[in-house]
XYZ file of C-alpha atoms in Angstrom:
395
model
C -37.923 -99.728 -125.549
C -39.085 -100.934 -122.133
C -38.803 -99.152 -118.793
C -39.639 -99.432 -115.114
C -40.594 -96.200 -113.352
C -40.290 -95.927 -109.561
C -40.229 -92.966 -107.174
C -40.290 -92.019 -103.489
C -38.521 -95.137 -102.265
C -37.330 -93.294 -99.123
C -34.491 -95.638 -98.218
C -33.557 -95.141 -94.576
C -37.086 -94.413 -93.399
C -38.865 -96.422 -90.697
C -42.623 -95.844 -91.073
C -45.055 -96.252 -88.171
C -42.532 -95.180 -85.534
C -43.417 -96.434 -82.066
C -45.279 -99.523 -83.264
C -43.844 -103.046 -82.909
C -43.561 -103.553 -86.676
C -41.763 -100.248 -87.420
C -38.280 -101.756 -87.742
C -39.442 -104.416 -90.182
C -41.122 -101.690 -92.222
C -37.758 -99.995 -92.686
C -36.185 -103.256 -93.818
C -39.130 -103.924 -96.152
C -38.390 -100.656 -97.987
C -34.837 -101.793 -98.665
C -35.985 -105.277 -99.634
C -38.594 -103.962 -102.090
C -35.894 -101.815 -103.680
C -33.642 -104.858 -104.005
C -36.537 -106.823 -105.490
C -37.176 -104.150 -108.125
C -33.485 -104.273 -109.084
C -33.658 -108.045 -109.470
C -36.837 -107.721 -111.517
C -35.226 -105.214 -113.905
C -32.263 -107.567 -114.290
C -34.387 -110.655 -115.001
C -36.492 -108.838 -117.573
C -33.483 -107.041 -119.082
C -35.420 -103.790 -118.859
C -33.875 -101.015 -120.956
C -34.333 -98.238 -118.371
C -34.923 -97.961 -114.639
C -36.263 -94.448 -114.054
C -36.140 -93.066 -110.487
C -38.156 -89.849 -110.186
C -36.717 -88.455 -106.944
C -36.548 -89.203 -103.209
C -34.639 -92.431 -103.510
C -33.530 -91.667 -99.948
C -35.499 -90.351 -96.988
C -32.838 -87.693 -96.310
C -29.253 -86.886 -97.283
C -27.706 -90.253 -98.186
C -24.658 -91.488 -96.329
C -21.636 -92.486 -98.390
C -22.040 -96.137 -97.407
C -25.673 -96.023 -98.554
C -24.673 -94.643 -101.946
C -22.091 -97.404 -102.300
C -24.701 -100.043 -101.435
C -27.162 -98.672 -103.970
C -24.475 -98.319 -106.614
C -23.495 -101.985 -106.232
C -27.129 -102.950 -106.740
C -27.303 -100.838 -109.907
C -24.047 -102.384 -111.165
C -25.609 -105.844 -110.821
C -27.942 -105.071 -113.762
C -25.460 -103.762 -116.397
C -27.903 -104.172 -119.295
C -30.335 -101.714 -117.686
C -29.613 -97.982 -117.818
C -30.482 -96.346 -114.493
C -31.404 -92.645 -114.610
C -32.264 -90.818 -111.396
C -32.875 -87.353 -109.990
C -32.876 -86.046 -106.413
C -36.168 -84.939 -104.871
C -37.097 -82.620 -102.031
C -36.091 -85.155 -99.326
C -32.677 -86.137 -100.702
C -31.970 -82.810 -102.422
C -28.413 -82.028 -103.511
C -27.065 -79.682 -100.854
C -23.570 -78.234 -101.021
C -21.917 -80.978 -98.945
C -24.040 -83.826 -100.367
C -22.279 -87.103 -101.118
C -24.202 -87.089 -104.396
C -21.691 -84.503 -105.628
C -18.725 -86.183 -107.202
C -19.908 -89.714 -106.512
C -18.467 -92.265 -108.948
C -21.494 -94.136 -110.261
C -21.353 -97.436 -112.143
C -21.118 -97.276 -115.945
C -24.847 -97.962 -116.388
C -25.962 -95.185 -114.003
C -26.663 -91.535 -114.816
C -27.722 -88.993 -112.224
C -29.128 -85.736 -113.579
C -27.524 -83.683 -110.830
C -28.100 -80.153 -112.100
C -30.865 -77.971 -110.579
C -31.614 -76.853 -114.135
C -33.044 -79.197 -116.772
C -30.476 -81.334 -118.559
C -30.502 -84.332 -120.882
C -28.632 -87.588 -121.291
C -28.701 -89.401 -124.635
C -28.348 -93.180 -124.851
C -27.763 -93.912 -128.565
C -27.862 -97.709 -128.208
C -31.394 -97.371 -126.798
C -32.345 -94.548 -129.214
C -33.535 -92.662 -126.164
C -32.964 -89.303 -124.471
C -33.896 -88.743 -120.815
C -34.459 -85.256 -119.389
C -34.812 -83.930 -115.858
C -33.302 -81.929 -113.011
C -32.567 -82.458 -109.317
C -33.658 -80.460 -106.296
C -30.955 -78.268 -104.734
C -33.208 -77.233 -101.826
C -36.255 -78.546 -99.983
C -38.761 -76.401 -101.829
C -38.870 -75.110 -105.398
C -41.735 -72.696 -105.926
C -41.424 -72.410 -109.705
C -41.733 -75.048 -112.415
C -38.170 -75.382 -113.651
C -39.329 -77.835 -116.309
C -41.600 -75.289 -117.947
C -40.481 -74.809 -121.539
C -38.406 -78.003 -121.736
C -38.945 -79.703 -125.089
C -37.566 -82.863 -126.723
C -34.650 -82.142 -129.018
C -31.859 -83.963 -130.807
C -31.815 -87.070 -132.958
C -33.016 -89.675 -130.484
C -36.177 -91.581 -131.383
C -37.692 -91.652 -127.874
C -37.807 -88.888 -125.267
C -38.536 -89.371 -121.552
C -38.835 -86.762 -118.779
C -38.245 -87.226 -115.035
C -40.221 -84.782 -112.874
C -40.534 -84.485 -109.098
C -43.220 -82.270 -107.582
C -46.582 -81.032 -108.719
C -47.888 -79.212 -105.640
C -47.735 -75.521 -104.712
C -44.346 -75.689 -102.960
C -42.627 -78.319 -105.068
C -42.344 -77.393 -108.726
C -46.015 -76.644 -109.402
C -46.948 -77.712 -112.892
C -49.920 -78.089 -115.172
C -50.119 -81.736 -116.325
C -51.942 -80.857 -119.534
C -49.377 -78.271 -120.507
C -46.475 -80.598 -119.719
C -48.057 -83.408 -121.723
C -48.206 -81.114 -124.751
C -44.423 -80.645 -124.686
C -43.960 -83.736 -126.846
C -42.340 -86.294 -124.540
C -43.188 -89.943 -125.066
C -43.558 -90.367 -121.311
C -43.265 -88.174 -118.189
C -42.255 -90.137 -115.073
C -43.441 -88.263 -111.972
C -42.497 -88.476 -108.306
C -43.355 -86.737 -104.996
C -47.011 -87.785 -104.625
C -47.011 -91.124 -102.795
C -50.324 -92.350 -104.139
C -49.932 -93.907 -107.602
C -51.977 -92.180 -110.265
C -52.264 -91.735 -114.013
C -52.315 -88.013 -114.853
C -52.510 -88.391 -118.632
C -53.261 -91.913 -119.958
C -50.116 -93.551 -121.388
C -48.324 -90.206 -121.190
C -47.788 -88.962 -117.609
C -48.069 -90.752 -114.263
C -47.064 -90.842 -110.608
C -45.570 -94.199 -109.708
C -46.341 -93.487 -106.047
C -44.167 -94.680 -103.188
C -42.697 -98.139 -103.742
C -43.841 -98.968 -100.188
C -46.490 -96.830 -98.420
C -44.897 -94.592 -95.797
C -47.842 -93.607 -93.580
C -51.425 -94.567 -92.808
C -52.963 -91.992 -95.153
C -51.578 -93.896 -98.158
C -54.263 -96.538 -98.522
C -54.376 -99.254 -101.145
C -51.754 -100.946 -103.352
C -48.319 -99.436 -104.021
C -45.737 -100.455 -106.574
C -44.251 -99.266 -109.865
C -45.109 -98.307 -113.442
C -44.158 -100.655 -116.253
C -43.990 -99.077 -119.709
C -43.213 -99.715 -123.359
C -42.460 -97.143 -126.054
C -42.314 -98.132 -129.720
C -43.561 -97.074 -133.152
C -47.131 -97.674 -131.961
C -46.820 -95.197 -129.092
C -46.533 -95.504 -125.297
C -48.301 -98.026 -123.094
C -48.036 -98.006 -119.311
C -49.399 -100.184 -116.518
C -49.338 -99.831 -112.748
C -48.033 -102.990 -111.065
C -48.714 -103.622 -107.319
C -45.438 -104.579 -105.670
C -45.369 -103.442 -102.023
C -45.125 -105.875 -99.118
C -47.282 -103.688 -96.868
C -50.649 -102.062 -97.419
C -52.804 -99.803 -95.264
C -56.486 -100.661 -95.201
C -59.632 -99.330 -93.530
C -61.677 -101.791 -91.495
C -65.146 -100.878 -90.200
C -66.640 -103.077 -87.481
C -70.289 -102.771 -86.563
C -70.898 -102.947 -82.818
C -74.080 -104.065 -81.096
C -75.049 -103.419 -77.496
C -74.447 -107.032 -76.468
C -70.820 -106.980 -77.658
C -68.207 -107.013 -74.888
C -64.606 -105.828 -75.075
C -63.384 -109.436 -75.254
C -65.873 -110.320 -78.001
C -64.814 -107.249 -79.964
C -61.143 -108.201 -79.686
C -61.951 -111.743 -80.856
C -63.892 -110.390 -83.827
C -61.048 -108.031 -84.723
C -58.431 -110.817 -84.573
C -60.571 -112.937 -86.894
C -60.799 -110.076 -89.388
C -57.041 -109.524 -89.223
C -56.401 -113.236 -89.859
C -58.613 -113.151 -92.961
C -56.437 -110.376 -94.401
C -53.150 -112.258 -94.116
C -52.304 -113.952 -97.403
C -48.563 -114.460 -96.900
C -47.623 -111.895 -99.544
C -49.107 -108.571 -98.451
C -49.130 -107.531 -94.803
C -52.095 -105.339 -93.991
C -51.905 -102.466 -91.510
C -55.377 -101.586 -90.302
C -57.096 -98.292 -89.566
C -59.998 -99.450 -87.427
C -63.336 -97.675 -87.138
C -66.084 -98.783 -84.761
C -69.692 -97.908 -85.550
C -73.068 -98.834 -84.111
C -74.439 -98.842 -80.564
C -72.601 -100.209 -77.546
C -73.956 -100.989 -74.091
C -74.608 -97.720 -72.263
C -72.253 -98.582 -69.403
C -69.396 -99.773 -71.673
C -66.415 -97.921 -73.054
C -64.072 -99.871 -75.327
C -60.338 -99.822 -74.641
C -58.538 -98.576 -77.772
C -55.158 -99.700 -76.411
C -56.322 -103.319 -76.152
C -57.578 -103.131 -79.743
C -54.241 -101.717 -80.905
C -52.542 -104.705 -79.259
C -54.572 -107.210 -81.320
C -52.219 -106.991 -84.309
C -51.084 -104.498 -86.927
C -53.692 -101.908 -85.989
C -52.350 -98.376 -86.323
C -55.385 -96.345 -85.233
C -58.782 -96.796 -83.639
C -61.661 -94.434 -84.286
C -64.647 -95.069 -82.042
C -67.907 -93.689 -83.436
C -70.156 -95.938 -81.403
C -72.926 -94.441 -79.303
C -74.370 -95.682 -76.041
C -77.617 -97.645 -76.426
C -79.713 -95.916 -73.780
C -83.155 -97.187 -72.780
C -85.188 -94.199 -73.939
C -88.357 -95.301 -72.148
C -86.516 -95.521 -68.830
C -84.939 -92.105 -69.363
C -88.350 -90.660 -70.158
C -89.741 -92.011 -66.898
C -86.758 -90.630 -65.021
C -86.960 -87.105 -66.412
C -90.708 -86.822 -66.915
C -92.321 -83.843 -68.618
C -89.210 -81.788 -69.237
C -87.201 -80.640 -72.171
C -85.170 -83.832 -72.042
C -88.417 -85.799 -72.424
C -89.189 -83.904 -75.611
C -85.688 -84.562 -76.857
C -86.017 -88.277 -76.156
C -89.349 -88.409 -77.956
C -87.747 -86.758 -80.944
C -84.889 -89.279 -80.880
C -87.270 -92.213 -80.657
C -89.100 -90.989 -83.751
C -85.808 -90.716 -85.609
C -84.925 -94.281 -84.658
C -88.230 -95.523 -86.003
C -87.675 -93.721 -89.315
C -84.236 -95.171 -89.847
C -82.787 -98.280 -88.208
C -79.607 -97.808 -90.100
C -78.831 -94.325 -88.817
C -79.915 -94.134 -85.223
C -78.594 -91.079 -83.450
C -78.604 -89.486 -80.018
C -77.843 -86.035 -81.301
C -80.368 -83.317 -80.532
C -81.483 -80.561 -82.843
C -79.561 -77.307 -82.748
C -82.561 -75.478 -81.377
C -83.048 -77.922 -78.503
C -79.339 -77.987 -77.848
C -79.093 -74.224 -77.573
C -81.686 -74.161 -74.787
C -80.727 -77.388 -73.053
C -79.015 -77.404 -69.688
C -75.602 -78.901 -69.020
C -76.872 -82.193 -67.593
C -79.393 -82.567 -70.396
C -76.706 -82.022 -73.003
C -74.508 -84.681 -71.483
C -77.279 -87.265 -71.402
C -78.563 -86.407 -74.886
C -75.070 -86.624 -76.314
C -74.192 -89.851 -74.590
C -71.726 -88.404 -72.118
C -72.365 -88.910 -68.408
C -70.751 -86.925 -65.654
C -69.035 -90.028 -64.338
C -67.420 -90.620 -67.754
C -65.668 -87.324 -67.416
C -64.598 -88.110 -63.855
C -63.481 -91.709 -64.197
C -62.618 -92.104 -67.888
C -59.081 -91.834 -69.170
C -58.686 -88.124 -70.025
C -56.643 -89.036 -73.108
C -59.725 -90.740 -74.515
C -61.669 -87.516 -74.242
C -58.971 -85.141 -75.357
C -60.267 -85.099 -78.928
C -63.916 -85.666 -78.011
C -66.698 -83.804 -79.718
C -68.855 -82.791 -76.737
C -72.197 -83.364 -78.470
C -71.412 -86.854 -79.736
C -68.930 -88.502 -77.403
C -66.844 -89.478 -80.422
C -63.125 -89.700 -79.814
C -60.144 -90.819 -81.845
C -57.233 -92.836 -80.516
C -54.404 -92.901 -83.010
C -50.629 -92.975 -83.230
C -50.378 -89.710 -81.330
C -52.099 -91.264 -78.306
C -51.142 -94.918 -78.697
C -49.740 -96.710 -75.707
C -50.375 -93.853 -73.314
C -48.219 -91.284 -75.139
């Protein structure tokens, strides 16, 4: 018996709201769902298991009809689905009473139930959410029963507020495979026994790396599963090292080159950019211009100004700041890889306001003339700020 396990499709969602590619992200979710249906049909997969959150919210009737027609296009595949915490079955839900195609079974009850498919020698168990949060494990105590040869379980949750469960205990219940949903990062909980398929397409920038589905086989030799990358989009971290001779234009050119290298025609990368190293002391990079270089969703600037320590020492003479600069110079000599302008806690506690600003790489004029949004999340002793989706494009 062969199956495809998906979860957290979130049809109707448009990730990365406010960015130019957001609308195409929403369409990509639908297209990946259609592609998985076509794949199941081509391979004549026995079961398509959907472990909750097929929709981003309560599905509209027209959306259910669209999905049902897609399911009906693969009559040799049995589709079994449950509702998750996003598309939970509320009282007025269109899930209730919907007339599914002959090859589709929705386990609608909030309590565990089972459907047996004799021609596949398989029983599938599970339950749907009837509210946004379920604080108890309703699947606790569910065991395979009946005359079917193979037993599968659909489960959505696994955290403190969504059916908290113990994977080891659930795996001991005796199911051939437990198909999990709710956690968007794919992961094997128990090898060849229990797994999160993850979101079919990543839905926000925290979900790094490949996304896709679980392919599995159950026979007299046991269960074998494999994660298969399938998503059209992928979030990725990119770290660029900055030197003091690098201008804004040169940085943008370098970033565009890196973005071009990551385009392979199949997977579209969305970048979380981090800048490290030392920039020219008088330069502040424009995060907005970097965001405009391509599919860049956030910019984190951890660069530090490359001050001329000898010149500063001459300027401030025999003062506390001179001692601080001497200390910093020694640190630079010890490690070229981790140069820092941070002062020790003891020096910092006794330093004056102006000294702190210079030692931390923040000048008075930066505060006066810089964009205040840049400094909103600044750490005063480092000058590090983060420009992300909350601040993008002047919001």
